[in-house]
Tab-separated table of C-alpha atoms in Angstrom:
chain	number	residue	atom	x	y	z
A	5	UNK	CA	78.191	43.176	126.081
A	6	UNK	CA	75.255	45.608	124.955
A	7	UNK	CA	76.366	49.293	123.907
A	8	UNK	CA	73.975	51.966	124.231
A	9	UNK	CA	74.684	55.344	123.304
A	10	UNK	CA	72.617	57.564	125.028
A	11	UNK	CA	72.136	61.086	124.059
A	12	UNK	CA	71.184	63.977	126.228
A	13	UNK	CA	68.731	62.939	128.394
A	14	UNK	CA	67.550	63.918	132.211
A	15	UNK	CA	67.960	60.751	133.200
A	16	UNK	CA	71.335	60.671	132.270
A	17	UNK	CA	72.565	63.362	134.635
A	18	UNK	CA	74.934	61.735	136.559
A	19	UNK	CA	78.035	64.065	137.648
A	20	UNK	CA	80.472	63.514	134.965
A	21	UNK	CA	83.909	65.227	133.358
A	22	UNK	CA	83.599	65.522	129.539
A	23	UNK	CA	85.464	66.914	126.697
A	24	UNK	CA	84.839	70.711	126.138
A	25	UNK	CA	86.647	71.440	123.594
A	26	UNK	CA	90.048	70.517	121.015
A	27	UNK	CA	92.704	72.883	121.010
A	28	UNK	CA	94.838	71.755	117.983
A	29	UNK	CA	98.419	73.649	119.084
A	30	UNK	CA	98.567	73.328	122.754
A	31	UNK	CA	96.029	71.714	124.998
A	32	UNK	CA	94.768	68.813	122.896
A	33	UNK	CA	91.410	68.687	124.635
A	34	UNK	CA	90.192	70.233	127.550
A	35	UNK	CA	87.194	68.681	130.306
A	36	UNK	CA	84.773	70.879	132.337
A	37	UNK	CA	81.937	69.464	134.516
A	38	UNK	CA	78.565	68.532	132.816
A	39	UNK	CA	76.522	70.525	135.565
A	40	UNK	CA	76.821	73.095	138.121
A	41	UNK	CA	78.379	72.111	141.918
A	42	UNK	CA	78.501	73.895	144.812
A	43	UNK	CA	80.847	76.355	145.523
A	44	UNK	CA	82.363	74.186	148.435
A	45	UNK	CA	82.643	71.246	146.241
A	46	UNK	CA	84.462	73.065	143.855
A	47	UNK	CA	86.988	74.320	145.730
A	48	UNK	CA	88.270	71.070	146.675
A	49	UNK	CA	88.903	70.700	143.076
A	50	UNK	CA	89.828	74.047	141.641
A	51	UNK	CA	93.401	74.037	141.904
A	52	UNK	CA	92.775	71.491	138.926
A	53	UNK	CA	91.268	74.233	136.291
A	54	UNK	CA	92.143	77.036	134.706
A	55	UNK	CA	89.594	79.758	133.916
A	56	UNK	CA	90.256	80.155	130.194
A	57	UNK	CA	89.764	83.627	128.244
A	58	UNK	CA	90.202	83.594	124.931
A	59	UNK	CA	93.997	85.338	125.201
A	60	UNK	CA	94.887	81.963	126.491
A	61	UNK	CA	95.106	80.027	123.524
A	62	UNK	CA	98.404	80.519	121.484
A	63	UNK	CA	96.096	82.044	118.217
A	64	UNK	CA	92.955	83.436	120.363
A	65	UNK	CA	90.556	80.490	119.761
A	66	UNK	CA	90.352	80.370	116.267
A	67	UNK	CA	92.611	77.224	116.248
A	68	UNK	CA	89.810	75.646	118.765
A	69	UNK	CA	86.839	74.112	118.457
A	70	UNK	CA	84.089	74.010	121.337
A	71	UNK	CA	84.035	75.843	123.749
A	72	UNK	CA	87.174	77.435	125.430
A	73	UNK	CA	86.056	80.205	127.485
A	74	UNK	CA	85.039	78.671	131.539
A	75	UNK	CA	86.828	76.238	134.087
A	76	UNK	CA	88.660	73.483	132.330
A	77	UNK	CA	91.546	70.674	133.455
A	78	UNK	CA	94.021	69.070	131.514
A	79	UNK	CA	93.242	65.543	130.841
A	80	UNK	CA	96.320	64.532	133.103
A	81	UNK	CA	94.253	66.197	135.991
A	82	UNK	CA	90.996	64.373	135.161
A	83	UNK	CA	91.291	61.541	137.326
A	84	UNK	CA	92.383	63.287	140.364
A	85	UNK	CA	89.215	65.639	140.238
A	86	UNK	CA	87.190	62.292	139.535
A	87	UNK	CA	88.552	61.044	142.859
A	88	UNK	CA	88.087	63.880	145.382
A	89	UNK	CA	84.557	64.155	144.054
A	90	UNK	CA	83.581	60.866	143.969
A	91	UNK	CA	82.731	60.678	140.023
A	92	UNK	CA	81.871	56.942	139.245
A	93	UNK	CA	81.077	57.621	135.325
A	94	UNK	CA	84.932	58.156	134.982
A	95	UNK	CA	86.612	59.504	131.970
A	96	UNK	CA	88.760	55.705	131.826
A	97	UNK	CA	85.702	53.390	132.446
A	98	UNK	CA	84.454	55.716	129.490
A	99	UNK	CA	87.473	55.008	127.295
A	100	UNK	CA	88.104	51.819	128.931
A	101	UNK	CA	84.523	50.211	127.428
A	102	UNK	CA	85.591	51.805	124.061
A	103	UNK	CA	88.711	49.976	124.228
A	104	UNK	CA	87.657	46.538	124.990
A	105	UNK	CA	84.905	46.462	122.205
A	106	UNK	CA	87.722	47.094	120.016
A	107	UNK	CA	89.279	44.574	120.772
A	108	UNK	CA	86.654	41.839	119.480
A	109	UNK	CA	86.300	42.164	115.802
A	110	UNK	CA	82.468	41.745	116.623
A	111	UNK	CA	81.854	44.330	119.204
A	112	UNK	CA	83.619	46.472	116.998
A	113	UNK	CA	81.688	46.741	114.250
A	114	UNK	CA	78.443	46.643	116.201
A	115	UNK	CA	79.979	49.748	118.057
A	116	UNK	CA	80.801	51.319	114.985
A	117	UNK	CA	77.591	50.931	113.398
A	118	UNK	CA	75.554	52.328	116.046
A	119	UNK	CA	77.900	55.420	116.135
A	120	UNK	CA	77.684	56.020	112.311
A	121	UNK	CA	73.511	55.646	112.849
A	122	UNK	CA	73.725	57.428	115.866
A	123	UNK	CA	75.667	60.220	114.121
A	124	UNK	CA	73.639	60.648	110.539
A	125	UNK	CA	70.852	61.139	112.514
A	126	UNK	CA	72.390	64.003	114.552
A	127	UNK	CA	73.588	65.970	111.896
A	128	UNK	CA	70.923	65.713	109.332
A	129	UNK	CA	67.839	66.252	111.604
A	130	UNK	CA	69.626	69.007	114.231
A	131	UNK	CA	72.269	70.508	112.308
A	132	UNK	CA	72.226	73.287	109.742
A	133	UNK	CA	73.705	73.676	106.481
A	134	UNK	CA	74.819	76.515	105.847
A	135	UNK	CA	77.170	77.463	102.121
A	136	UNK	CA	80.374	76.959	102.522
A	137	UNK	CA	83.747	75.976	100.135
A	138	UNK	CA	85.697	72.963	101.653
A	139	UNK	CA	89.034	74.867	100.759
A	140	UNK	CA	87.587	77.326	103.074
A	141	UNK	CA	87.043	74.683	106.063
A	142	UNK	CA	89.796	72.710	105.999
A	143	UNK	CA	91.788	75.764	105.737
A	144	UNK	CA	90.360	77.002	109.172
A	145	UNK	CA	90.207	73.197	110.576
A	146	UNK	CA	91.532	71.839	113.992
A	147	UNK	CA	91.439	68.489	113.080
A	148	UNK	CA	89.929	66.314	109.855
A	149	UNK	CA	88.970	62.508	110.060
A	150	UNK	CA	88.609	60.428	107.160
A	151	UNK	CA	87.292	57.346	108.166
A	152	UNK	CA	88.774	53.901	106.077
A	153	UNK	CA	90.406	56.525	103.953
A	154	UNK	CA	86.767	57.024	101.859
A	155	UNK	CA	87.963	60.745	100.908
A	156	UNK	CA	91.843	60.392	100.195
A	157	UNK	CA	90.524	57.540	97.882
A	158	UNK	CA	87.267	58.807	96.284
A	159	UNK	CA	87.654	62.519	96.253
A	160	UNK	CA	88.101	62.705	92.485
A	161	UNK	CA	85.106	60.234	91.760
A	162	UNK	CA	82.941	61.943	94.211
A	163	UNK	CA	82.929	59.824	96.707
A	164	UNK	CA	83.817	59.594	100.878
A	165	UNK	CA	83.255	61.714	103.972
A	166	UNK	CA	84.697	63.808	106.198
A	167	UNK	CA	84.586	65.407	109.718
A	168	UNK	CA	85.657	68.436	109.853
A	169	UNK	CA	86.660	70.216	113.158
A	170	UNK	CA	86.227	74.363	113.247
A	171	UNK	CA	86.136	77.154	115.405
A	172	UNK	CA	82.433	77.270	114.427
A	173	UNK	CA	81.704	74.202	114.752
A	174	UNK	CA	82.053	70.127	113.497
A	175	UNK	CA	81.560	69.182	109.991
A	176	UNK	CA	79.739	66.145	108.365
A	177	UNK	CA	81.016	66.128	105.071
A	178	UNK	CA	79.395	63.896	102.396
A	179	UNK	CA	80.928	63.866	98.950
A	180	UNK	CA	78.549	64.156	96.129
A	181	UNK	CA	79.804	65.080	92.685
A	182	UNK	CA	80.142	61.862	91.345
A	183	UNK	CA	78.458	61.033	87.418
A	184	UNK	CA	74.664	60.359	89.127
A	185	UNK	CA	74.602	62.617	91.647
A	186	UNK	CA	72.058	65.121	92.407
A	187	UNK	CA	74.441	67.955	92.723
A	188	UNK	CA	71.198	70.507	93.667
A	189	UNK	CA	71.887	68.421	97.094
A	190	UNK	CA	74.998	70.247	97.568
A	191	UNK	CA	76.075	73.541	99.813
A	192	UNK	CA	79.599	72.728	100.036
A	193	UNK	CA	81.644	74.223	97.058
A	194	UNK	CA	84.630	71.810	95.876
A	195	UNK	CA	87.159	71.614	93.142
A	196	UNK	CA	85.048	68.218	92.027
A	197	UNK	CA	81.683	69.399	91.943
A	198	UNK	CA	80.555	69.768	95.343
A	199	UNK	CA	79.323	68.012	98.505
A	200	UNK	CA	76.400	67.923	101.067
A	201	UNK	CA	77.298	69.129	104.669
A	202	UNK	CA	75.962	69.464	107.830
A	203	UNK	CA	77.173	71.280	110.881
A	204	UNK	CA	76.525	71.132	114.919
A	205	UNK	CA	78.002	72.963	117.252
A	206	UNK	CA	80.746	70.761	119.200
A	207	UNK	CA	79.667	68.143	122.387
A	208	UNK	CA	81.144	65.828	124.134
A	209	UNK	CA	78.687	63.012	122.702
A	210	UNK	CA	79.386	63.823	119.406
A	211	UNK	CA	82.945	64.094	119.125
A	212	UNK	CA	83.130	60.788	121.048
A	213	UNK	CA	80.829	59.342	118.411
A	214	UNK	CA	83.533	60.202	115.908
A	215	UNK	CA	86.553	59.386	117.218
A	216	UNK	CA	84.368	55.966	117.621
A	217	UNK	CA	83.158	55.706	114.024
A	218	UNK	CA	86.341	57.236	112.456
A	219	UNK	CA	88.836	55.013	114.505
A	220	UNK	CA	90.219	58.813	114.847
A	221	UNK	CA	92.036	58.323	111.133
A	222	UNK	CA	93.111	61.523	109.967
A	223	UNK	CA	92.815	62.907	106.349
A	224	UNK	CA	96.090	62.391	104.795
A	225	UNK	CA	95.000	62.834	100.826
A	226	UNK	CA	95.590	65.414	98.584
A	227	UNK	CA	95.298	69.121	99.942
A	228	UNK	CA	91.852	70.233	99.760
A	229	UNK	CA	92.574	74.288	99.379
């Protein structure tokens, strides 16, 4: 079984729910359609969504990251708008394949691989990197993944990464303070020395590459503000 992760492409345009954006104190995440339908195809779906303003969410948005503001159904409603429109690429078979590479130590790694090359290459050649203090982010986080653990262990010895969910945005977090380190690398201010990150604005790819690569393992070290 071959796993291909494609990114944004026009030939990859099929009509497809995806993940919009996290809400960390209500909603959990919320799907919108990747492309425009016709009005009379929508309606056979629109008791399904919500148009969400921003006085929707229990704190504004600034406790979600993506973006809120547009039509968007609850995950529990995802398969029934799959149905009446006749979506093939469905949100299960999505989660589905996920699952049973899992499941073979093999396929696993293979998938896990790809996501972390698929990933490095996202952030450092499309995302910015803008000066920041990793008190500040976490502080103003939805969600933090710490994949195998490599921060909660290697914080103080400069070592591990993080991704970072914020209102403006998804974090790659690479710690670099330890002994050898070129610390003139760094734009994100820690208590250690500092680290190297790398921001995009949220997408459905790339939080699924994530959740893939992290095995969705939250931080659960030391507080980092």
């Amino acid at each position: 079984m071959q796993f291909k992760i494609k990114y944004n492409t026009m030939a990859n345009n099929e009509l497809k729910l995806e993940t919009k954006c996290y809400d960390a104190n209500e909603y959990g995440y919320l799907y919108g359609l990747n492309q425009k339908i016709p009005d009379e195809e929508f309606e056979k779906v629109k008791k399904y969504f919500k148009q969400f303003k921003r006085m929707d969410f229990k704190e504004g948005n600034i406790q979600v990251t993506g973006r809120p503001e547009g039509w968007r159904c609850l995950e529990k409603d995802v398969a029934k708008v799959e149905e009446i429109l006749g979506i093939t690429n469905t949100l299960k078979s999505r989660q589905d394949k996920i699952s049973n590479a899992f499941k073979d130590p093999i396929k696993k790694a293979k998938l896990i691989d790809q996501s972390y090359e698929w990933l490095k290459m996202l952030f450092e050649k499309g995302g910015t990197r803008p000066k920041q203090d990793l008190s500040r982010l976490v502080i103003h986080s939805t969600k933090i993944y710490d994949p195998q653990d490599s921060f909660k262990k290697g914080f103080d010895k400069g070592e591990g990464e993080l991704f970072i969910y914020t209102p403006h945005g998804m974090w790659y977090i690479i710690n670099n303070s330890g002994e050898f380190a070129d610390k003139s690398l760094n734009n994100v201010k820690t208590i250690h020395g500092g680290a190297v990150g790398h921001r995009l604005m949220y997408e459905d790819l790339i939080d699924r590459l994530i959740r893939i690569y992290s095995e969705e393992n939250l931080y659960t070290g030391e507080k980092l503000y």
